[in-house]
GROMACS .gro file of C-alpha atoms in nm:
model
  315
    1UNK     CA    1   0.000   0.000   0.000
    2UNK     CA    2   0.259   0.255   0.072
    3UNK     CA    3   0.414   0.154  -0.268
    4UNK     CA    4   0.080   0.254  -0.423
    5UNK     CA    5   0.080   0.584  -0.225
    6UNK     CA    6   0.436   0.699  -0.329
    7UNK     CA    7   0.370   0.596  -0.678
    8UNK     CA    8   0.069   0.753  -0.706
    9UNK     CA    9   0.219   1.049  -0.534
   10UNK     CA   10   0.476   1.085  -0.799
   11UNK     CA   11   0.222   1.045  -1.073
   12UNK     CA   12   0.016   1.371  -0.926
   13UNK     CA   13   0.349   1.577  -0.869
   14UNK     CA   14   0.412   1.462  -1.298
   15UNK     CA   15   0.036   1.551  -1.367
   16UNK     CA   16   0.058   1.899  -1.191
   17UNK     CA   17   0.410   1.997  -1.350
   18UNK     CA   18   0.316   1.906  -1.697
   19UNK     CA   19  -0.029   2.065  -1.689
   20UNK     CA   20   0.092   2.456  -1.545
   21UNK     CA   21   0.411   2.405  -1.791
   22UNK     CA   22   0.151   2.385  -2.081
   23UNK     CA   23  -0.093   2.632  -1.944
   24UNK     CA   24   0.194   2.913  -1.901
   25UNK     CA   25   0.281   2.838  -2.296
   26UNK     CA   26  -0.041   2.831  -2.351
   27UNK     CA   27  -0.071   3.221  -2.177
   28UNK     CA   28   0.268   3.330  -2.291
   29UNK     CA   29   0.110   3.251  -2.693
   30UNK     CA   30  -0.219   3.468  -2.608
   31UNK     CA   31  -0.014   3.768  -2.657
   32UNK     CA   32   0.194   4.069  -2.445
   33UNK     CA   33  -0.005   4.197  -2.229
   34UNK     CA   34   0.145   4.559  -2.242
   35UNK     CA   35   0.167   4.582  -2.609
   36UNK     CA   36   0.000   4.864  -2.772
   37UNK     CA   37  -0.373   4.817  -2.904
   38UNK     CA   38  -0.639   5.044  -3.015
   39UNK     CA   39  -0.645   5.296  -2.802
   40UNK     CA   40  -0.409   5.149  -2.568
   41UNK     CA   41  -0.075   5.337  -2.679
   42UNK     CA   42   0.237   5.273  -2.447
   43UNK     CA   43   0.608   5.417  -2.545
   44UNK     CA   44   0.882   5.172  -2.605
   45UNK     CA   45   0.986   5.299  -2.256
   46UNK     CA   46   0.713   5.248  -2.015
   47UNK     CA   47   0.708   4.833  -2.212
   48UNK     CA   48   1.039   4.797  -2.124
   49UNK     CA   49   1.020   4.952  -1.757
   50UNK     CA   50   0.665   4.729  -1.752
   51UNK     CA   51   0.842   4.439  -1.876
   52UNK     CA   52   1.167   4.382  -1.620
   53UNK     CA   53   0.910   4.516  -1.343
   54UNK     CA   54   0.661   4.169  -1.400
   55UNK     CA   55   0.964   3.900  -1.490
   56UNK     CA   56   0.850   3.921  -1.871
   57UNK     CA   57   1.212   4.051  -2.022
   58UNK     CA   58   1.332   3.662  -1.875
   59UNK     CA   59   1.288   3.326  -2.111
   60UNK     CA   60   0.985   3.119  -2.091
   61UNK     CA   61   1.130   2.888  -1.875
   62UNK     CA   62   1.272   3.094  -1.615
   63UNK     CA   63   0.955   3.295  -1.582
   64UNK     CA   64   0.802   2.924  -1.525
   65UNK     CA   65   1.048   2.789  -1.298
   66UNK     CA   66   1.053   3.132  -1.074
   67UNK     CA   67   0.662   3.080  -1.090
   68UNK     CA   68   0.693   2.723  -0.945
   69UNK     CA   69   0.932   2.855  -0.666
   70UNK     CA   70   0.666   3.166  -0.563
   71UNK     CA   71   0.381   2.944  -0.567
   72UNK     CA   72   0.552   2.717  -0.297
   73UNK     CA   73   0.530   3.010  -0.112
   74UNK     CA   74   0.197   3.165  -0.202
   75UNK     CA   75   0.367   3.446  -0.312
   76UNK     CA   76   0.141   3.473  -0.641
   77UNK     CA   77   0.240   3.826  -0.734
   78UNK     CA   78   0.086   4.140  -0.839
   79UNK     CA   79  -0.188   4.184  -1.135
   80UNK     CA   80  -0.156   4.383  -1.388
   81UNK     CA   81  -0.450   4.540  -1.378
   82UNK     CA   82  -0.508   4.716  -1.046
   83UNK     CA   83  -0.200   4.684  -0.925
   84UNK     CA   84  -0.282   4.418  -0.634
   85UNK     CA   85  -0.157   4.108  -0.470
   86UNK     CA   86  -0.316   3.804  -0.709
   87UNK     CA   87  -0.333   3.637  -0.348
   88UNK     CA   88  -0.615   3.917  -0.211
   89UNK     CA   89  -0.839   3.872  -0.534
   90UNK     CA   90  -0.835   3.480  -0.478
   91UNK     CA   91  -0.913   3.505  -0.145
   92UNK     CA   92  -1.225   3.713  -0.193
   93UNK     CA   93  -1.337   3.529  -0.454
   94UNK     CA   94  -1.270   3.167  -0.361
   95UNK     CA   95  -1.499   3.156  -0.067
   96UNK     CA   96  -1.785   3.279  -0.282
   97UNK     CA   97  -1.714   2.974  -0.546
   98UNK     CA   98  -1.671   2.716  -0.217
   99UNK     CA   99  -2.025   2.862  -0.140
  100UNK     CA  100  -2.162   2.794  -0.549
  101UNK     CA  101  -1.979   2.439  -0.577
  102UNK     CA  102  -2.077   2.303  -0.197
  103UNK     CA  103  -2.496   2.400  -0.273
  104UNK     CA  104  -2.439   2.255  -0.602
  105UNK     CA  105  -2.345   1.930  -0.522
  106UNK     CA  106  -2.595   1.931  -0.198
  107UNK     CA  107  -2.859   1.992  -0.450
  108UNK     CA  108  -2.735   1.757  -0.709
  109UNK     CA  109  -2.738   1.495  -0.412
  110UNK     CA  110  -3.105   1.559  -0.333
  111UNK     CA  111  -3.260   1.609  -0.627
  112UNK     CA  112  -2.996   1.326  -0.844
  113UNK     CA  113  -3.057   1.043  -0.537
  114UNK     CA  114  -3.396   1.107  -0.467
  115UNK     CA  115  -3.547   1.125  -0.808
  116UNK     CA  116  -3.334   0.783  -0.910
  117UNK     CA  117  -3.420   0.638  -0.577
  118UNK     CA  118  -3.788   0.726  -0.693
  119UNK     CA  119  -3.775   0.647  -1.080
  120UNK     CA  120  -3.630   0.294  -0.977
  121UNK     CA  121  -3.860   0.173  -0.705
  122UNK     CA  122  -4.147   0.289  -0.940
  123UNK     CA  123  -4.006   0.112  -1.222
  124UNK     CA  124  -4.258   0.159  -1.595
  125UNK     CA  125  -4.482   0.428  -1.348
  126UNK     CA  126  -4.502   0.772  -1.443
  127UNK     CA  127  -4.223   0.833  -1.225
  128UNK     CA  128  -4.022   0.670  -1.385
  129UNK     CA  129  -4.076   0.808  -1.693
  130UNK     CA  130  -4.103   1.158  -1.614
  131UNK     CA  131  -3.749   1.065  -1.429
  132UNK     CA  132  -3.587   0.930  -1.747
  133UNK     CA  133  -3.727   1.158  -2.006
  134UNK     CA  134  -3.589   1.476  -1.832
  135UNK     CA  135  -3.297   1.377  -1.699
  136UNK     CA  136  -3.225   1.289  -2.144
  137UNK     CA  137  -3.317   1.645  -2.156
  138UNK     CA  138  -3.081   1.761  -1.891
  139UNK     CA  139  -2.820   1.598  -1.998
  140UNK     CA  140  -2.849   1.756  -2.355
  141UNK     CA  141  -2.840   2.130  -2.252
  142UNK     CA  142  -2.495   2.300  -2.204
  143UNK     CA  143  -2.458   2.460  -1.873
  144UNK     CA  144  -2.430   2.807  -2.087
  145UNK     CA  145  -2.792   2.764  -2.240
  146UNK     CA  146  -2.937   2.650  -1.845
  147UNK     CA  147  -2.752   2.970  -1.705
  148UNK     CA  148  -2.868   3.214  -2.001
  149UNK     CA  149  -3.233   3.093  -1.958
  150UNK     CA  150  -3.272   3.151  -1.587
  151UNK     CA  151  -3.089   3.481  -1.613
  152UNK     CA  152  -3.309   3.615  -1.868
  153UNK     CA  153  -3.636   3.462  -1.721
  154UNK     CA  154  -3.577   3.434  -1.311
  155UNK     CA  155  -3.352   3.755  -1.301
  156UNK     CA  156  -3.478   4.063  -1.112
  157UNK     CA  157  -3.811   3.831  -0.995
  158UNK     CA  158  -3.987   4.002  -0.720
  159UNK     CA  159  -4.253   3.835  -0.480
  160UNK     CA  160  -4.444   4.120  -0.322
  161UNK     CA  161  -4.148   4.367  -0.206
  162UNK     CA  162  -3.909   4.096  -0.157
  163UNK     CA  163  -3.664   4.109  -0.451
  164UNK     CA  164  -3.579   3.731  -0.471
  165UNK     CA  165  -3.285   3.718  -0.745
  166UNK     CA  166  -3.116   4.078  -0.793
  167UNK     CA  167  -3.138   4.214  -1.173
  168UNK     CA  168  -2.896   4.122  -1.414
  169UNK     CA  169  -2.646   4.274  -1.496
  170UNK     CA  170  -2.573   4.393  -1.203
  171UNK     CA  171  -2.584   4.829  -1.198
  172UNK     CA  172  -2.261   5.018  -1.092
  173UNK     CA  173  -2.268   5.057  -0.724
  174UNK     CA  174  -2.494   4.808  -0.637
  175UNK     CA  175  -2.390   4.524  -0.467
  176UNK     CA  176  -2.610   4.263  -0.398
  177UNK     CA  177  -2.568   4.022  -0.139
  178UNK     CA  178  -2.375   3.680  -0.250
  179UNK     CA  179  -2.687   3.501  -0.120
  180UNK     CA  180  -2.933   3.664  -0.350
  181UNK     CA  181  -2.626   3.568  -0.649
  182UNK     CA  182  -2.592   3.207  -0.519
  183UNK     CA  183  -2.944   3.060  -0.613
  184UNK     CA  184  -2.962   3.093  -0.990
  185UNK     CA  185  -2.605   2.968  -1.080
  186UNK     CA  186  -2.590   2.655  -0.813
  187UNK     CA  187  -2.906   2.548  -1.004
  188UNK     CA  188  -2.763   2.579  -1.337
  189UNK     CA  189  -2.470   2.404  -1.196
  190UNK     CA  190  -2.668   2.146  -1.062
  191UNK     CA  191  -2.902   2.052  -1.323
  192UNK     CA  192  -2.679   1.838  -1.549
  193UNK     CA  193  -2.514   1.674  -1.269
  194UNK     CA  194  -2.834   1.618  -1.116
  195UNK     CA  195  -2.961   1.464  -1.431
  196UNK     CA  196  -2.663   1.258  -1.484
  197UNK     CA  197  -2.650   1.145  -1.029
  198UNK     CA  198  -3.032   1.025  -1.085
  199UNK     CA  199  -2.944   0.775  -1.404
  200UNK     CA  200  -2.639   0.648  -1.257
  201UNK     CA  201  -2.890   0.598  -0.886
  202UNK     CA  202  -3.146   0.429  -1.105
  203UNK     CA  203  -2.930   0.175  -1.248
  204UNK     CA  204  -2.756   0.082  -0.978
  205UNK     CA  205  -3.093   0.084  -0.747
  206UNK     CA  206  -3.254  -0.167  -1.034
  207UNK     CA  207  -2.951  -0.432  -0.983
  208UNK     CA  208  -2.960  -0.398  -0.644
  209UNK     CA  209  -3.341  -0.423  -0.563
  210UNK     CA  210  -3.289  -0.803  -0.774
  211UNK     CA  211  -3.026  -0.919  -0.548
  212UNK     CA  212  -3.087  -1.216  -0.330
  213UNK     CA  213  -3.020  -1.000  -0.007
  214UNK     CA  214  -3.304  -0.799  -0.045
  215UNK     CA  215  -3.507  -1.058  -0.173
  216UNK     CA  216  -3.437  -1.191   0.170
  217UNK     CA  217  -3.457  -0.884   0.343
  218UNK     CA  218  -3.837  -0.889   0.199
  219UNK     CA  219  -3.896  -1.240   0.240
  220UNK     CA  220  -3.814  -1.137   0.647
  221UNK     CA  221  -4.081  -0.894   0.641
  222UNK     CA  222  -3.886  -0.584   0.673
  223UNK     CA  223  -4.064  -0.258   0.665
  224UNK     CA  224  -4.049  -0.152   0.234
  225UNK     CA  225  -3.856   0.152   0.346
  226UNK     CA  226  -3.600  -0.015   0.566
  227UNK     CA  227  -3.557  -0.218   0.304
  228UNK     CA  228  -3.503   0.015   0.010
  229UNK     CA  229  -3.297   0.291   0.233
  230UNK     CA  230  -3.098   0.043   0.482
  231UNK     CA  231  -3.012  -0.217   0.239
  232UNK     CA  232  -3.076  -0.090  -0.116
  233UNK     CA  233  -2.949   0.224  -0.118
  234UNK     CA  234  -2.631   0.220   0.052
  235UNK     CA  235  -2.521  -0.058  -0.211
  236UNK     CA  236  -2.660   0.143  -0.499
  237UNK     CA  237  -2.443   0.435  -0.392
  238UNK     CA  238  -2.120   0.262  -0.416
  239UNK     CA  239  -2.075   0.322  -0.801
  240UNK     CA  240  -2.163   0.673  -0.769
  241UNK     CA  241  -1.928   0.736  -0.465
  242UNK     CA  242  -1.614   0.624  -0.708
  243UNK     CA  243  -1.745   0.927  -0.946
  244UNK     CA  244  -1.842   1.183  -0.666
  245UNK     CA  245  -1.531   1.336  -0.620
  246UNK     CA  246  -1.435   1.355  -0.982
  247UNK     CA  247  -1.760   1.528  -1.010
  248UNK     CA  248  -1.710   1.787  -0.723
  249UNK     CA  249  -1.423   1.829  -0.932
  250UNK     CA  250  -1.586   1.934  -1.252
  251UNK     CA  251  -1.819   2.123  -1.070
  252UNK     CA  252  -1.545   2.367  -0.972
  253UNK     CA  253  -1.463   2.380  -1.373
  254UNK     CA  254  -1.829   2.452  -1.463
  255UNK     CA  255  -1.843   2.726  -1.258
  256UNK     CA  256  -1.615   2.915  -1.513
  257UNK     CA  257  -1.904   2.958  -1.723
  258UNK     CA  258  -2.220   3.015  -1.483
  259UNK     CA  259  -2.015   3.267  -1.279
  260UNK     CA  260  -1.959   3.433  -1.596
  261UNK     CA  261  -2.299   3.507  -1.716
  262UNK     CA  262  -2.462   3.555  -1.346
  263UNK     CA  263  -2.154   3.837  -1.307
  264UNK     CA  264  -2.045   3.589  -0.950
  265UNK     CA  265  -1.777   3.738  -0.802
  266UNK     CA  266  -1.591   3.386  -0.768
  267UNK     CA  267  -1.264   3.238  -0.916
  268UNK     CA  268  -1.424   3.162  -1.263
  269UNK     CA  269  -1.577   3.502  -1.291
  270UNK     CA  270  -1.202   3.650  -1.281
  271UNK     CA  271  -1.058   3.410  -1.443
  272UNK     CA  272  -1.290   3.525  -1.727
  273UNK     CA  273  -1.172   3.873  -1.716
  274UNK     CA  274  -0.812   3.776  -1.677
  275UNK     CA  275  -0.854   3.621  -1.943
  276UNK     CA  276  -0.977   3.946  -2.142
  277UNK     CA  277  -0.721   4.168  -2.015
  278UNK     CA  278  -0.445   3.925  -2.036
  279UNK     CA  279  -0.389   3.922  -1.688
  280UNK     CA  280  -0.112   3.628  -1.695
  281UNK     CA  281   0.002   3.628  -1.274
  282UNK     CA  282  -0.407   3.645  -1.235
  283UNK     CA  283  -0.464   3.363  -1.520
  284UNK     CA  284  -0.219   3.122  -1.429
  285UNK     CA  285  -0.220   3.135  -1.024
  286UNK     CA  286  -0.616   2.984  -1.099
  287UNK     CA  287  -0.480   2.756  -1.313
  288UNK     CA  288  -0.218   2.591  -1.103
  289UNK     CA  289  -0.486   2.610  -0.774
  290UNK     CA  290  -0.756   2.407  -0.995
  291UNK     CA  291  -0.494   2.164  -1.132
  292UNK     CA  292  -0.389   2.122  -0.759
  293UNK     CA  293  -0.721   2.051  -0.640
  294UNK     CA  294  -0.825   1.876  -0.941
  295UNK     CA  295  -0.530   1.630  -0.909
  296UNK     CA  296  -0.524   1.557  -0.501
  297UNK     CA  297  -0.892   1.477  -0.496
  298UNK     CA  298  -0.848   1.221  -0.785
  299UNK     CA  299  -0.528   1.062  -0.613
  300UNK     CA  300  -0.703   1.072  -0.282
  301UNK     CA  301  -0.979   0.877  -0.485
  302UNK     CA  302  -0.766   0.636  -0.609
  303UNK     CA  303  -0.548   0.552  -0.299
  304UNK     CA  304  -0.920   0.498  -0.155
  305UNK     CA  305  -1.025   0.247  -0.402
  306UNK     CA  306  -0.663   0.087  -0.366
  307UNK     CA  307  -0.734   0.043   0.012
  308UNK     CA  308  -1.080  -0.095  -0.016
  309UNK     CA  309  -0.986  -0.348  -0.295
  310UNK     CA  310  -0.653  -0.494  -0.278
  311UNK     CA  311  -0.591  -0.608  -0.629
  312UNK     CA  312  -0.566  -0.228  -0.720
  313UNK     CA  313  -0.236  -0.211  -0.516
  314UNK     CA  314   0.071  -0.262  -0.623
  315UNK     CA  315   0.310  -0.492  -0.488
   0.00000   0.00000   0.00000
């Protein structure tokens, strides 16, 4: 097992090193960031000064390597746009997309587990195919076209004097509170997942409510929901626990887009206009943190599959 660890270890350390090497390229090819466009003029001067002040006058690789050494100590460096630590702007945003991803995934759990828990104990009702049918549907609609729709239709809603979801986009000055923002994206977040959680539930629940153990737990006389919840269900959710933590993952990477069009003030909102100004210490200090977390949770998965089946180690 501790083979498996180190090895696996290794691998992540490889994954992470390779992935930010390719990503700074990948920035370094979008352009300079201080070159003169439109109506952006800049003399030769102020470049050069702008240049050596940022690291960008060094080669490719040493502005990568002395990014690898900074990031060791969270020293992420200053944007280029106003002028601030890149450290400050994640950590105002990054609670704000913990907030997004976590009701997310609680509502992907709830709606995705109950509505396959439902479809397959109801198996050829109309539950079941009203559970089916949509969740095809959900599964076909791009997180962009979910997010657009409830913007245009649910934004600005009002019940009596209660504003419920604040108007989009948001006017200058006002600042709504992170709660009213948080509804609307987690559910476009959630939809697809939730679609694709309730599928995966119903398959599993249908090969598990055949087995001979519940057969016998029936054949006892065991209430129908101690039955389905005791024994059922916490067999059924073995499959989708291997695929839970890859999903939390993707979650974070679909917030890139909703955050985008609901104007969220989390990571993938700023990514998004990094990624507009060419904000490269801003651009590539999200990049590295989502590879990091992307990575450990997926290696933490893995040595957790290794320890509960054995023939996944290595000897």
């Amino acid at each position: 097992m501790r083979k498996f660890v180190l090895l696996r270890t290794a691998q992540a350390l490889l994954v992470f090193v390779f992935a930010t090497f390719v990503a700074y390229i990948a920035l370094f090819e979008l352009g300079d960031p201080f070159a003169s466009v439109g109506e952006k003029v800049l003399p030769p001067r102020t470049r050069a000064i702008l240049h050596e002040t940022f690291g960008l006058d060094e080669p490719l690789p040493v502005q990568y390597l002395t990014f690898l050494g900074n990031l060791c100590t969270a020293d992420l460096g200053i944007d280029f746009d106003r002028r601030r630590l890149v450290s400050d702007l994640l950590a105002e945003a990054l609670p704000n997309t913990l907030r997004l991803a976590a009701l997310a995934f609680a509502l992907e759990l709830l709606i995705g587990i109950g509505a396959g828990v439902l479809a397959a104990v109801r198996r050829a009702s109309f539950w079941d195919t009203l559970v089916t049918t949509s969740t095809v549907v959900l599964m076909s609609i791009p997180p962009l076209v979910t997010a657009t729709f409830l913007r245009d239709r649910l934004s600005g809603l009002r019940l009596s004097d209660i504003t419920l979801f604040p108007t989009l986009p948001i006017a200058f000055g006002h600042e709504p509170h992170w709660a009213q923002l948080l509804v609307l994206p987690a559910i476009s977040m959630a939809a697809g997942s939730a679609a694709f959680t309730a599928r995966l539930i119903r398959g599993s629940m249908l090969e598990v409510l055949e087995s001979d153990y519940v057969r016998m737990a029936r054949a006892k006389g065991l209430a129908p929901r101690k039955v389905i919840f005791k024994h059922a269900l916490r067999n059924a959710l073995i499959p989708f626990a291997n695929l839970a933590t890859i999903n939390l993952g993707a979650l974070f990477g679909g917030a890139l887009v909703v955050e985008t069009v609901f104007q969220f003030p989390g990571v993938g909102y700023l990514f998004v206009r990094g990624l507009r100004d060419l904000n490269t210490p801003v651009l590539i200090s999200i990049v590295a943190y989502s590879v990091i977390v992307f990575v450990v949770l997926i290696a933490l998965l893995d040595i957790l599959c290794a320890y509960l089946d054995p023939r996944l180690r290595i000897d």
